[in-house]
Coordinates of C-alpha atoms and ligand atoms in Angstrom, one line a residue:
M1 CA 90.1 105.8 75.6
N2 CA 89.1 103.1 78.0
L3 CA 86.3 101.7 75.7
Y4 CA 84.8 99.4 78.4
K5 CA 84.5 102.2 80.9
H6 CA 83.1 104.6 78.3
V7 CA 80.4 102.1 77.2
S8 CA 79.6 101.0 80.7
N9 CA 79.2 104.5 82.0
A10 CA 77.1 105.6 79.1
I11 CA 74.7 102.7 79.5
N12 CA 74.3 103.2 83.3
E13 CA 73.7 106.9 82.8
K14 CA 71.2 106.4 80.0
L15 CA 69.2 103.8 82.1
G16 CA 69.7 105.4 85.5
F17 CA 71.0 102.3 87.3
N18 CA 74.2 100.3 87.3
A19 CA 74.3 97.1 85.1
N20 CA 77.2 94.7 84.4
L21 CA 79.0 94.9 81.1
E22 CA 80.8 91.9 79.7
I23 CA 83.1 91.2 76.8
P24 CA 81.6 88.0 75.3
R25 CA 83.9 85.2 74.4
N26 CA 82.3 84.9 71.0
R27 CA 82.3 88.3 69.5
E28 CA 80.2 87.4 66.5
F29 CA 77.1 89.1 68.0
G30 CA 78.6 92.0 69.7
D31 CA 81.7 93.6 71.2
F32 CA 79.9 93.9 74.6
S33 CA 77.0 92.3 76.4
T34 CA 75.0 93.9 79.2
N35 CA 72.7 92.4 81.8
A36 CA 70.9 95.7 82.1
A37 CA 67.5 94.2 81.4
M38 CA 67.9 91.6 84.2
V39 CA 69.0 94.2 86.7
G40 CA 66.2 96.6 85.6
A41 CA 63.6 93.8 85.7
K42 CA 64.5 93.0 89.3
L43 CA 64.2 96.7 90.3
A44 CA 60.9 97.2 88.5
H45 CA 59.4 93.7 89.1
K46 CA 59.1 93.1 85.3
N47 CA 59.9 90.3 83.0
P48 CA 63.6 90.7 81.8
R49 CA 62.8 89.8 78.1
E50 CA 60.0 92.4 78.1
L51 CA 62.2 95.0 79.7
A52 CA 65.0 94.2 77.2
N53 CA 62.6 95.2 74.4
E54 CA 62.0 98.6 76.2
I55 CA 65.6 99.2 76.8
L56 CA 66.9 98.2 73.4
P57 CA 65.9 101.5 71.6
K58 CA 67.5 103.5 74.3
I59 CA 70.8 101.7 73.9
Q60 CA 70.5 102.0 70.1
E61 CA 70.4 105.8 70.6
L62 CA 73.9 105.9 72.1
D63 CA 76.2 107.6 69.6
F64 CA 78.8 104.8 69.6
V65 CA 76.3 102.0 69.0
E66 CA 76.3 100.4 65.6
S67 CA 73.7 97.8 66.4
A68 CA 72.2 96.1 69.5
S69 CA 70.2 92.9 69.8
I70 CA 68.6 90.7 72.5
A71 CA 69.9 87.3 73.3
G72 CA 68.9 84.5 75.7
P73 CA 66.8 85.5 78.7
G74 CA 67.4 89.2 78.1
F75 CA 71.1 89.9 77.5
I76 CA 71.7 92.8 75.2
N77 CA 74.6 92.5 72.7
I78 CA 76.1 95.7 71.5
K79 CA 78.3 96.3 68.5
I80 CA 80.4 99.5 68.4
R81 CA 80.6 101.7 65.4
D82 CA 83.9 101.4 63.3
D83 CA 84.5 105.1 63.0
F84 CA 84.0 105.5 66.8
I85 CA 86.6 102.9 67.5
L86 CA 89.0 104.2 65.0
N87 CA 88.6 107.8 66.1
N88 CA 88.9 107.1 69.9
A89 CA 91.5 104.5 70.2
S90 CA 94.6 106.1 71.6
V91 CA 98.0 105.2 73.1
P92 CA 97.5 104.5 76.8
Q93 CA 99.0 107.2 79.1
P94 CA 100.2 106.9 82.7
Q95 CA 97.2 107.6 84.9
K96 CA 96.6 110.1 87.7
A97 CA 95.3 108.3 90.7
E98 CA 92.4 109.9 92.5
Q99 CA 94.1 109.3 95.7
P100 CA 97.8 108.9 95.0
L101 CA 99.4 106.6 97.6
V102 CA 102.9 106.3 98.9
I103 CA 103.7 102.6 98.7
D104 CA 106.8 101.0 100.2
M105 CA 107.6 97.9 98.2
D106 CA 109.9 95.3 99.7
Y107 CA 111.1 92.8 97.0
G108 CA 114.4 91.4 95.8
A109 CA 115.8 91.4 99.3
Y110 CA 119.0 89.6 98.4
N111 CA 121.5 88.2 100.9
V112 CA 125.0 89.5 101.3
A113 CA 127.7 87.0 100.5
K114 CA 125.3 84.6 99.0
S115 CA 124.6 84.3 95.3
L116 CA 121.3 85.3 93.9
H117 CA 119.5 82.0 93.2
I118 CA 116.4 80.9 91.4
G119 CA 114.3 81.7 94.5
H120 CA 115.0 85.4 93.8
L121 CA 113.8 85.3 90.2
R122 CA 110.2 85.9 90.9
T123 CA 110.5 88.4 93.7
T124 CA 112.7 90.4 91.3
I125 CA 110.7 90.1 88.1
V126 CA 107.2 90.3 89.6
G127 CA 108.3 92.9 92.1
D128 CA 109.7 95.1 89.4
T129 CA 106.5 94.8 87.2
L130 CA 104.2 95.5 90.2
N131 CA 106.3 98.5 90.9
R132 CA 106.0 99.7 87.3
I133 CA 102.2 99.1 87.4
F134 CA 101.8 101.0 90.6
R135 CA 103.7 103.9 89.2
F136 CA 101.7 103.8 86.0
M137 CA 98.5 104.0 88.1
G138 CA 99.8 107.3 89.5
H139 CA 101.1 106.1 92.9
K140 CA 104.5 106.9 94.4
T141 CA 106.4 103.8 95.2
I142 CA 109.6 103.4 97.2
S143 CA 111.3 100.2 96.4
Y144 CA 113.4 98.5 99.0
N145 CA 116.1 95.9 98.6
H146 CA 115.7 94.7 102.2
M147 CA 119.0 92.8 102.2
G148 CA 119.9 89.9 104.5
D149 CA 123.0 91.8 105.5
W150 CA 123.1 91.5 109.3
G151 CA 121.9 88.1 110.4
R152 CA 123.5 84.8 111.4
S153 CA 125.0 84.2 108.0
M154 CA 127.3 87.2 108.5
G155 CA 128.8 85.4 111.5
F156 CA 129.3 82.3 109.4
V157 CA 131.1 84.2 106.6
I158 CA 133.4 86.0 109.0
A159 CA 134.1 82.8 111.0
W160 CA 135.1 81.2 107.7
I161 CA 137.4 84.1 106.7
K162 CA 138.9 83.8 110.1
K163 CA 139.5 80.1 109.6
I164 CA 141.3 80.6 106.3
H165 CA 143.1 83.9 107.2
P166 CA 143.6 83.7 111.0
D167 CA 146.5 86.1 110.8
W168 CA 144.5 88.9 109.2
P169 CA 144.4 92.1 111.4
F170 CA 140.6 92.0 111.8
F171 CA 141.0 89.1 114.2
Q172 CA 143.7 90.5 116.4
D173 CA 143.1 92.1 119.7
D174 CA 145.1 95.2 118.8
F175 CA 143.2 95.8 115.5
D176 CA 143.4 99.5 114.6
P177 CA 140.1 100.7 112.9
S178 CA 142.0 103.5 111.2
M179 CA 144.4 101.2 109.3
D180 CA 144.5 101.0 105.5
T181 CA 142.6 97.8 104.6
S182 CA 142.8 98.2 100.8
A183 CA 145.1 95.1 100.6
Y184 CA 142.2 92.9 101.8
T185 CA 139.7 92.1 99.2
F186 CA 137.6 89.2 97.8
D187 CA 136.7 87.8 94.4
I188 CA 132.9 87.6 94.4
K189 CA 132.8 84.0 93.3
E190 CA 135.1 83.0 96.1
L191 CA 133.1 85.1 98.6
N192 CA 129.9 83.4 97.7
T193 CA 131.4 80.0 98.6
F194 CA 132.2 81.0 102.2
Y195 CA 128.7 80.7 103.7
P196 CA 127.8 77.3 102.3
Q197 CA 131.2 75.9 103.4
A198 CA 130.9 77.4 106.9
A199 CA 127.3 76.2 107.3
A200 CA 128.3 72.7 106.3
L201 CA 131.2 72.7 108.8
A202 CA 129.1 74.1 111.6
K203 CA 126.7 71.2 111.2
Q204 CA 129.4 68.8 112.3
D205 CA 131.6 71.1 114.4
S206 CA 129.8 72.5 117.4
V207 CA 132.8 74.6 118.4
F208 CA 132.8 76.3 115.0
M209 CA 129.0 76.8 115.3
E210 CA 129.4 78.4 118.6
E211 CA 132.1 80.7 117.4
A212 CA 130.1 81.8 114.3
Q213 CA 127.1 82.6 116.5
N214 CA 129.2 84.6 118.8
I215 CA 130.7 86.5 115.9
T216 CA 127.2 87.5 114.7
A217 CA 126.4 88.9 118.1
D218 CA 129.8 90.7 118.4
L219 CA 129.4 92.1 114.9
Q220 CA 126.0 93.5 115.8
H221 CA 127.4 94.9 119.0
G222 CA 130.1 96.9 117.2
H223 CA 133.2 94.7 117.2
A224 CA 135.7 96.9 115.3
G225 CA 137.6 94.2 113.4
Y226 CA 134.5 92.3 112.3
N227 CA 132.8 95.5 111.2
A228 CA 135.9 96.6 109.2
L229 CA 135.9 93.2 107.4
Y230 CA 132.1 93.4 106.8
N231 CA 132.6 96.8 105.2
I232 CA 135.0 95.2 102.8
F233 CA 132.9 92.3 101.5
M234 CA 129.5 94.0 101.8
P235 CA 130.0 96.4 98.9
I236 CA 131.5 93.6 96.7
S237 CA 128.3 91.7 97.3
L238 CA 126.1 94.7 96.7
K239 CA 127.7 95.3 93.3
C240 CA 127.1 91.7 92.3
M241 CA 123.4 92.1 93.1
H242 CA 123.3 95.3 91.0
D243 CA 125.1 93.6 88.1
T244 CA 122.7 90.7 88.1
I245 CA 119.5 92.8 88.2
A246 CA 120.9 95.2 85.6
K247 CA 121.1 92.1 83.2
L248 CA 117.4 91.6 83.9
N249 CA 116.5 95.2 83.1
I250 CA 115.1 95.8 86.6
L251 CA 114.6 99.4 87.8
P252 CA 117.3 100.3 90.3
F253 CA 116.0 100.0 93.9
D254 CA 115.3 103.3 95.6
R255 CA 116.8 102.0 98.7
D256 CA 119.4 99.3 99.2
L257 CA 118.6 99.2 102.9
G258 CA 118.3 95.9 104.7
E259 CA 118.4 94.3 108.0
K260 CA 121.5 96.2 109.2
N261 CA 119.8 99.5 108.7
A262 CA 116.6 98.3 110.4
A263 CA 118.7 97.1 113.3
L264 CA 119.6 100.7 114.1
Y265 CA 116.0 101.1 115.3
T266 CA 115.8 98.1 117.6
K267 CA 116.2 100.2 120.7
P268 CA 113.3 102.5 120.2
V269 CA 111.2 99.6 119.0
E270 CA 112.1 97.6 122.1
E271 CA 110.9 100.6 124.2
L272 CA 107.7 100.8 122.3
L273 CA 107.1 97.0 122.7
C274 CA 107.8 97.3 126.4
K275 CA 105.5 100.2 126.8
K276 CA 102.8 98.1 125.2
N277 CA 103.6 95.1 127.4
L278 CA 104.4 93.0 124.4
L279 CA 107.9 91.7 125.2
Q280 CA 108.2 88.5 127.2
E281 CA 111.3 86.7 128.4
S282 CA 111.5 83.0 127.4
D283 CA 114.6 80.9 128.0
G284 CA 116.8 83.9 127.8
A285 CA 115.3 85.2 124.6
E286 CA 112.8 88.0 124.2
I287 CA 109.6 87.0 122.4
I288 CA 106.3 88.6 121.3
V289 CA 103.2 86.4 121.5
V290 CA 100.9 86.9 118.6
K291 CA 98.5 84.0 119.0
K292 CA 94.8 84.8 119.2
D293 CA 92.1 82.7 120.8
T294 CA 90.4 82.4 117.5
D295 CA 93.5 80.8 115.8
T296 CA 93.1 77.3 114.6
A297 CA 96.4 77.0 112.9
P298 CA 99.7 77.1 114.9
M299 CA 100.9 80.7 115.5
P300 CA 104.3 80.7 117.2
P301 CA 105.6 83.9 118.9
M302 CA 108.1 86.2 117.1
M303 CA 111.6 86.4 118.5
F304 CA 113.0 89.8 119.1
Y305 CA 116.4 89.0 120.7
N306 CA 117.7 85.4 120.7
S307 CA 119.4 84.1 123.9
R308 CA 122.8 85.4 122.7
G309 CA 121.2 88.9 122.5
A310 CA 121.6 89.0 118.8
T311 CA 119.0 90.8 116.7
T312 CA 116.8 88.4 114.8
Y313 CA 115.2 88.4 111.3
D314 CA 111.9 89.0 113.1
A315 CA 113.2 92.0 115.0
T316 CA 114.7 93.6 111.9
D317 CA 111.4 93.2 110.1
I318 CA 109.5 94.9 113.0
A319 CA 112.1 97.6 113.1
A320 CA 111.8 98.1 109.3
V321 CA 108.1 98.8 109.7
Y322 CA 109.0 101.3 112.4
Y323 CA 111.6 103.2 110.4
R324 CA 109.6 103.2 107.2
K325 CA 106.7 104.8 109.0
L326 CA 109.1 107.3 110.5
T327 CA 110.9 108.1 107.3
D328 CA 108.5 107.5 104.3
N329 CA 105.2 107.4 106.3
P330 CA 103.7 105.2 103.5
N331 CA 100.0 104.5 103.1
K332 CA 100.9 100.9 102.3
I333 CA 103.7 98.4 102.7
I334 CA 103.8 95.5 100.3
Y335 CA 106.2 92.5 100.6
L336 CA 106.9 90.1 97.9
T337 CA 108.5 86.8 98.9
D338 CA 108.2 83.1 98.4
S339 CA 104.9 82.0 99.9
R340 CA 106.8 79.8 102.4
Q341 CA 107.3 83.0 104.4
S342 CA 103.6 83.6 104.7
L343 CA 103.5 82.7 108.4
H344 CA 106.4 85.1 109.2
F345 CA 104.5 88.0 107.6
E346 CA 101.2 87.0 109.3
Q347 CA 103.1 87.2 112.6
L348 CA 104.8 90.5 111.6
F349 CA 101.6 92.2 110.7
R350 CA 100.0 91.2 114.0
V351 CA 102.9 92.7 115.8
A352 CA 102.7 95.8 113.7
E353 CA 99.1 96.2 114.7
L354 CA 99.5 95.2 118.4
A355 CA 102.3 97.8 118.7
G356 CA 100.1 100.4 116.9
L357 CA 102.6 100.8 114.2
F358 CA 100.6 100.0 111.1
D359 CA 97.0 99.2 110.3
I360 CA 96.9 95.5 109.3
K361 CA 94.7 96.3 106.2
N362 CA 97.4 98.4 104.7
I363 CA 100.3 96.0 105.1
E364 CA 100.3 93.2 102.6
H365 CA 102.3 90.1 101.8
I366 CA 102.2 88.6 98.3
G367 CA 103.6 85.1 98.3
Y368 CA 104.7 83.5 95.1
G369 CA 105.0 79.9 94.1
T370 CA 108.1 77.8 93.4
I371 CA 109.9 77.4 90.0
N372 CA 110.2 73.7 89.4
G373 CA 112.1 71.5 86.9
A374 CA 110.5 68.9 84.7
D375 CA 110.5 66.5 87.6
G376 CA 108.2 68.8 89.6
K377 CA 110.9 69.6 92.2
P378 CA 112.6 72.9 92.6
F379 CA 114.6 73.6 89.5
K380 CA 118.3 72.5 89.6
T381 CA 121.1 72.9 87.1
R382 CA 122.5 69.9 85.3
S383 CA 125.1 69.5 87.9
G384 CA 122.3 69.0 90.5
N385 CA 122.9 72.2 92.4
A386 CA 120.2 74.7 93.2
A387 CA 120.4 77.0 90.3
E388 CA 121.9 80.5 90.6
L389 CA 120.2 83.4 88.9
D390 CA 123.2 83.9 86.7
D391 CA 123.0 80.2 85.7
I392 CA 119.4 80.6 84.7
I393 CA 120.1 83.6 82.6
Q394 CA 123.0 81.7 80.9
I395 CA 120.8 78.7 80.2
A396 CA 118.2 81.0 78.5
I397 CA 121.0 82.7 76.5
D398 CA 122.3 79.4 75.3
A399 CA 118.9 78.2 74.4
V400 CA 118.2 81.4 72.3
R401 CA 121.6 81.2 70.7
A402 CA 121.0 77.6 69.6
R403 CA 117.6 78.4 68.3
A404 CA 118.7 81.5 66.4
A405 CA 121.8 80.1 64.9
D406 CA 120.7 80.9 61.3
R407 CA 119.5 84.5 62.1
N408 CA 122.8 86.2 62.4
L409 CA 122.0 88.1 65.7
D410 CA 124.6 89.9 67.7
N411 CA 125.2 89.0 71.4
E412 CA 123.2 92.0 72.7
T413 CA 120.1 90.9 70.8
I414 CA 120.5 87.3 71.9
E415 CA 120.6 88.5 75.5
Q416 CA 117.6 90.8 75.1
I417 CA 115.6 87.9 73.7
A418 CA 116.7 85.5 76.4
I419 CA 115.8 88.0 79.2
A420 CA 112.5 88.7 77.6
A421 CA 111.9 84.9 77.4
L422 CA 112.6 84.5 81.1
K423 CA 110.6 87.5 82.2
F424 CA 107.6 86.9 80.1
N425 CA 107.4 83.3 81.1
D426 CA 107.6 84.3 84.8
L427 CA 105.0 87.0 84.5
M428 CA 102.5 85.0 82.5
H429 CA 102.0 82.5 85.3
D430 CA 99.7 83.2 88.1
L431 CA 102.3 84.4 90.6
R432 CA 100.8 82.5 93.5
S433 CA 101.2 79.1 91.8
D434 CA 104.3 77.0 91.1
Y435 CA 105.4 76.6 87.5
I436 CA 107.7 74.3 85.6
F437 CA 110.6 76.0 83.9
D438 CA 111.6 74.5 80.6
P439 CA 114.3 76.6 78.8
E440 CA 113.3 75.1 75.5
S441 CA 109.7 76.1 75.4
V442 CA 110.2 79.6 77.0
T443 CA 112.6 80.6 74.3
S444 CA 110.4 79.5 71.4
F445 CA 109.8 82.2 68.9
E446 CA 106.2 81.0 68.6
G447 CA 103.4 80.7 71.1
R448 CA 102.9 82.5 74.4
T449 CA 106.5 83.5 74.8
G450 CA 108.7 86.6 75.2
P451 CA 110.5 86.1 71.9
Y452 CA 107.1 86.0 70.1
V453 CA 106.2 89.3 71.8
L454 CA 109.5 90.9 70.8
Y455 CA 109.2 89.6 67.3
T456 CA 105.8 91.2 66.9
A457 CA 107.2 94.6 68.1
V458 CA 110.2 94.3 65.8
R459 CA 107.9 93.6 62.9
L460 CA 105.8 96.7 63.5
N461 CA 108.9 98.9 64.0
S462 CA 110.2 97.7 60.7
V463 CA 107.0 98.6 58.8
L464 CA 107.1 102.0 60.3
K465 CA 110.8 102.5 59.6
R466 CA 110.3 101.5 56.0
T467 CA 108.0 104.3 54.8
N468 CA 107.6 108.1 54.7
I469 CA 103.8 107.8 54.2
E470 CA 102.0 109.7 56.9
A471 CA 100.2 107.6 59.4
Q472 CA 96.7 109.2 59.7
I473 CA 93.0 108.2 59.6
N474 CA 91.9 108.6 56.1
N475 CA 89.4 105.7 55.6
T476 CA 87.0 104.6 58.3
N477 CA 86.1 101.5 56.4
I478 CA 87.9 98.9 58.6
C479 CA 87.9 95.2 58.5
A480 CA 87.2 92.7 61.4
D481 CA 90.9 92.2 62.2
E482 CA 91.5 96.0 62.4
R483 CA 88.4 96.3 64.6
N484 CA 89.7 93.6 66.9
L485 CA 93.1 95.1 67.2
L486 CA 91.7 98.6 68.0
I487 CA 89.4 97.1 70.6
A488 CA 92.3 95.3 72.2
I489 CA 94.2 98.6 72.3
M490 CA 91.3 100.2 74.0
D491 CA 91.2 97.5 76.6
F492 CA 94.7 98.4 78.0
D493 CA 93.5 100.7 80.7
R494 CA 91.0 98.3 82.0
T495 CA 93.7 95.5 82.1
V496 CA 96.2 97.6 84.0
Q497 CA 93.5 98.6 86.5
A498 CA 92.6 94.9 87.1
A499 CA 96.2 93.9 87.3
Y500 CA 96.7 96.6 89.9
E501 CA 93.7 95.7 92.0
N502 CA 94.5 92.0 91.9
R503 CA 98.2 92.3 92.1
A504 CA 98.2 90.0 89.1
T505 CA 101.1 90.5 86.7
D506 CA 99.8 87.6 84.6
M507 CA 97.0 89.9 83.4
I508 CA 99.5 92.2 81.8
A509 CA 101.4 89.3 80.2
N510 CA 98.2 87.7 78.9
Y511 CA 97.0 91.0 77.6
V512 CA 100.3 91.5 75.7
Y513 CA 100.0 88.1 74.2
N514 CA 96.5 88.6 73.0
L515 CA 97.4 92.0 71.7
C516 CA 100.2 90.4 69.7
Q517 CA 97.8 87.8 68.4
S518 CA 95.5 90.6 67.2
I519 CA 98.5 92.5 65.7
N520 CA 99.6 89.5 63.7
A521 CA 96.1 88.7 62.5
F522 CA 95.9 92.3 61.3
Y523 CA 99.4 92.1 59.7
H524 CA 98.4 89.0 57.8
T525 CA 95.0 90.1 56.5
C526 CA 95.7 93.8 55.9
P527 CA 98.6 94.5 53.6
I528 CA 100.0 97.9 54.6
L529 CA 102.7 99.1 52.2
H530 CA 101.5 97.6 49.0
N531 CA 101.1 99.1 45.6
D532 CA 97.7 97.6 45.1
I533 CA 96.4 99.4 48.2
D534 CA 95.1 102.9 47.8
I535 CA 96.9 105.6 49.7
A536 CA 94.1 106.5 52.1
T537 CA 93.9 102.9 53.2
Q538 CA 97.7 102.7 53.5
Q539 CA 97.7 105.8 55.7
T540 CA 94.9 104.5 57.9
R541 CA 96.7 101.1 58.3
L542 CA 99.9 102.8 59.2
Y543 CA 98.0 104.8 61.7
I544 CA 96.7 101.6 63.3
T545 CA 100.2 100.1 63.1
K546 CA 101.7 103.0 65.0
L547 CA 99.0 102.9 67.6
A548 CA 99.5 99.2 68.0
R549 CA 103.2 99.6 68.3
D550 CA 103.0 102.3 70.9
T551 CA 100.5 100.4 72.9
L552 CA 102.6 97.3 72.8
I553 CA 105.7 99.2 73.8
T554 CA 103.8 100.8 76.7
A555 CA 102.6 97.3 77.8
T556 CA 106.0 95.7 77.4
N557 CA 107.6 98.6 79.4
L558 CA 105.5 97.5 82.3
M559 CA 107.3 94.2 82.1
G560 CA 110.7 95.8 81.6
L561 CA 111.2 94.1 78.3
S562 CA 113.5 95.8 75.8
I563 CA 112.9 95.5 72.1
P564 CA 115.8 94.7 69.8
D565 CA 116.3 96.4 66.5
K566 CA 116.0 93.2 64.5
M567 CA 115.4 89.6 65.2
Ligands
LIG601 N1 116.5 88.0 102.4 C1 115.3 87.1 102.5 C2 115.5 85.9 101.6 O1 116.4 86.0 100.7 C3 114.0 87.8 102.1 C4 113.6 89.0 102.8 C5 112.2 89.4 102.5 N2 111.9 90.7 103.0 C6 111.6 91.0 104.3 N3 111.3 92.2 104.7 N4 111.7 90.0 105.2 O2 114.9 84.9 101.7

């Protein structure tokens, strides 16, 4: 049961108007507090304190109310009956949305032939959790790994391969597309070095730059050799993406479809834009002006084709809106990227609306903040390089291993803990703000951390595994810590609802942390399997333990955490 909703609805129904229900910080005087007397006083032109006196008996009549009292200018504090809480707390179930939506989610969005780096951590972790939340709320999501697989970096990579293997058949005029290319392959580590090397060279060597840019355009226009080569390194890169996200326990993407796939739709999109008079020529490029008279901030045009005729990042994003509408026909499209891309999405959404492709209120960009090091600058590894995602994972694994040296944990468990540490830490921060990544504190087994959460779940599992005593309600005489825990369990649905509405993954993480705090308080004050405890109480406590465990698991599933057998 969603206790908050139940209490709120019952009060509104009883009084015949809608009041606000709050959960007070200090719960000494009640589990909830309502401003019903203030609202009612305004409606009836009465004094709130007087009206509170009239309302109080009505609230006391509600079957779940243990006691109610008036505080301050007319707030009414309500305490809920123990047996009501105990009998109605239940394991949260996936919900049925009143209006189930189809939501296209664009996150991850890794780049071919570039390693996943720290900038991809949040889009991956937060995107996956939002996806799980949306599904839990009863919506249908389609997750897209909208890869950077067709832009200028592809030209750089191919130009570099050409430089180191000029004799390879892909670069010869008589290249035969039906040839067996199995002898040509790449080690992923090596492949990921090509782009940075090529980009560095292109900075100093304008001839090389020119060549790389021409290769991009030729690749897009169907050059057989370049496309054959592309078809060799692209799957190697895709596999690397999949391996890394599998380590992070991320749901597989529904579609690994990126810029290349979108580019297939540039022709019909171009026609649409022409029909709407939106395309303009500018210095040999084709642009779309999106500035409005009311804009105060700079709002540059989008570029559809550059002056070489190559398809741009902008064009592939416009085309992606087009084909998603054509194929999924979603109610919403949601993008999750670094907030530094906010302008790009503002431009994109304007184009989508101008072209009549998508209603601007149903297309949404969530921009997340940067992960910094202790110096407040983007996190770097000890060698001073921008950290790769695999490095970050390894740093967390090493930190957990050092910390748990005396615990005799196997590698799989250490990895599970490290991943939970990374993910929980990422999710607990307001996703729109920057945060400082400190491997030491995020892997601590105490405090607001992933390992603490796992440890709490392991502890409950081990109690439940240790006994054959049936978990059932046999004693409604519960103590304060049991009450608090049950109320926390009954607050799950409200939390997920709020996390969904606010696109706020930190609400789930903070909920989980508070739930764990309540669980551990219960664990300490309420002995469960103890000879001194009568069997009815043991059964009831086991019942609460099981409920808490299942609720915690449901919540940690939303974060994609996996619980080890022991810690
Ligand atoms: N590949 C881009 C990057 O790594 C992000 C793409 C985001 N999605 C999109 N539809 N533009 O920065």
